[in-house]
Coordinates of C-alpha atoms in Angstrom, one line a residue:
M29 CA -31.2 18.6 -37.6
L30 CA -33.3 15.0 -38.0
L31 CA -36.2 16.2 -35.3
E32 CA -36.8 19.0 -37.5
A33 CA -36.6 17.2 -40.8
L34 CA -39.1 14.5 -39.5
Q35 CA -41.4 17.8 -38.7
V36 CA -41.3 19.0 -41.9
L37 CA -42.3 15.5 -43.6
I38 CA -44.9 15.2 -41.3
E39 CA -46.8 18.4 -42.3
P40 CA -49.8 18.5 -44.4
T41 CA -48.0 20.7 -46.9
A42 CA -47.2 20.3 -50.6
L43 CA -44.0 18.5 -51.8
Q44 CA -42.6 21.8 -53.1
D45 CA -43.1 23.7 -49.9
K46 CA -41.5 20.4 -47.8
C47 CA -38.3 20.5 -50.2
A48 CA -37.3 23.9 -50.1
R49 CA -37.6 23.7 -46.0
L50 CA -35.7 20.5 -46.3
F51 CA -33.2 22.2 -48.6
E52 CA -32.4 25.0 -46.0
I53 CA -32.4 22.6 -43.0
I54 CA -29.8 20.2 -44.5
A55 CA -27.5 22.6 -46.9
P56 CA -25.3 23.6 -44.0
A57 CA -24.5 19.9 -43.1
V58 CA -24.3 18.8 -46.5
D59 CA -23.2 22.1 -48.2
F60 CA -24.2 21.4 -51.6
D61 CA -24.1 23.8 -54.6
Q62 CA -27.2 22.8 -56.3
A63 CA -30.3 20.4 -55.4
V64 CA -33.0 19.1 -57.3
V65 CA -36.4 16.9 -56.3
L66 CA -37.5 15.0 -59.6
R67 CA -41.2 13.4 -59.7
R68 CA -42.9 11.9 -62.6
G69 CA -44.7 14.8 -64.2
L70 CA -47.1 14.5 -67.6
R71 CA -46.6 11.7 -70.0
A72 CA -44.5 10.1 -66.9
R73 CA -41.3 12.2 -67.4
M74 CA -38.9 13.4 -64.8
T75 CA -39.4 16.8 -64.0
V76 CA -38.2 19.2 -61.5
A77 CA -40.7 19.6 -58.4
A78 CA -38.4 21.5 -56.2
S79 CA -34.9 23.3 -56.5
S80 CA -32.6 25.4 -54.4
D81 CA -32.1 27.6 -57.9
A82 CA -36.3 28.8 -59.0
S83 CA -35.1 28.7 -62.5
L84 CA -35.2 25.1 -62.7
L85 CA -38.8 24.2 -61.6
G86 CA -40.9 22.6 -64.3
A87 CA -37.6 21.7 -66.1
E88 CA -37.6 18.4 -67.6
W89 CA -35.1 16.2 -66.2
P90 CA -33.7 13.3 -69.1
E91 CA -34.4 10.1 -68.3
Q92 CA -31.0 9.0 -68.6
A93 CA -29.5 11.3 -66.2
T94 CA -31.1 9.5 -63.7
P95 CA -29.1 5.8 -63.0
K96 CA -31.4 2.9 -63.1
S97 CA -30.5 1.7 -59.7
V98 CA -32.1 5.3 -58.1
L99 CA -35.0 4.4 -60.0
A100 CA -35.2 1.2 -58.5
G101 CA -34.9 2.6 -54.8
E102 CA -31.5 2.7 -54.1
A103 CA -29.5 6.3 -53.0
R104 CA -26.4 6.2 -55.4
L105 CA -23.8 8.6 -55.2
M106 CA -22.1 9.6 -58.6
E107 CA -18.5 10.8 -59.9
G108 CA -15.9 10.5 -62.2
E109 CA -16.9 8.8 -65.5
D110 CA -19.9 8.0 -64.2
L111 CA -20.9 11.7 -63.1
A112 CA -19.4 12.8 -66.8
R113 CA -21.5 10.6 -69.3
I114 CA -24.5 12.1 -67.9
A115 CA -23.4 15.7 -67.0
D116 CA -24.2 16.6 -70.7
T117 CA -27.7 16.2 -70.6
L118 CA -28.1 18.0 -67.4
P119 CA -29.8 21.4 -67.7
A120 CA -26.6 24.8 -67.6
P121 CA -26.5 25.5 -63.6
L122 CA -26.1 21.6 -63.0
S123 CA -23.6 20.3 -65.5
S124 CA -20.8 21.5 -63.8
A125 CA -21.2 18.9 -60.8
Q126 CA -18.4 17.0 -59.9
I127 CA -20.2 14.4 -57.6
A128 CA -23.8 14.0 -57.2
L129 CA -25.9 12.3 -54.5
F130 CA -29.1 10.5 -55.9
A131 CA -31.6 9.6 -52.9
P132 CA -35.0 7.9 -53.6
L133 CA -37.7 9.7 -51.5
S134 CA -40.9 8.9 -50.1
I135 CA -43.1 11.8 -48.8
G136 CA -46.5 10.6 -48.1
S137 CA -48.0 9.1 -50.5
E138 CA -45.4 11.0 -53.2
T139 CA -42.5 9.1 -54.3
A140 CA -39.4 11.6 -55.3
I141 CA -35.5 11.4 -55.9
L142 CA -33.3 14.2 -54.2
V143 CA -30.2 15.2 -56.1
L144 CA -27.6 17.1 -54.6
L145 CA -24.8 18.2 -56.8
C146 CA -21.4 19.8 -55.6
R147 CA -18.9 21.0 -57.8
D148 CA -15.9 20.4 -55.4
R149 CA -15.1 16.9 -54.7
G150 CA -13.3 17.9 -51.7
Q151 CA -16.8 19.5 -49.9
F152 CA -18.4 16.2 -50.2
G153 CA -17.7 13.1 -47.9
G154 CA -18.8 9.9 -46.6
R155 CA -21.0 11.6 -43.9
H156 CA -23.0 13.0 -46.2
L157 CA -24.5 10.0 -46.7
S158 CA -25.9 9.1 -43.5
V159 CA -27.6 12.7 -43.2
M160 CA -29.6 12.0 -46.4
K161 CA -30.3 8.8 -45.1

């Protein structure tokens, strides 16, 4: 899986294409319900650049829905009250998540944030953090 993911990262393709392929590779190991990749769009607002749900492409991501530590480059796992505080600001298919992993990405010269969301806390474990790293 790692070699396949590295191959995708070095291919000269658009971020959306890279992320769509990475979702396919990582999904069986991580078992998430939804995934989005965020990047800065117009007026420095975060937008959905890639998504496991095509209807979310181009959607604006609320600034308060991204932890400041993630914007500073740290991966962050959110659940419980921490996630509940931002859940209401997320688009409808994402607001039912019980656990979320935010992982900063650097793909070439682009910087983005991968967000994996799960509805069932039991399906996500510590091994997922190492897969994402």
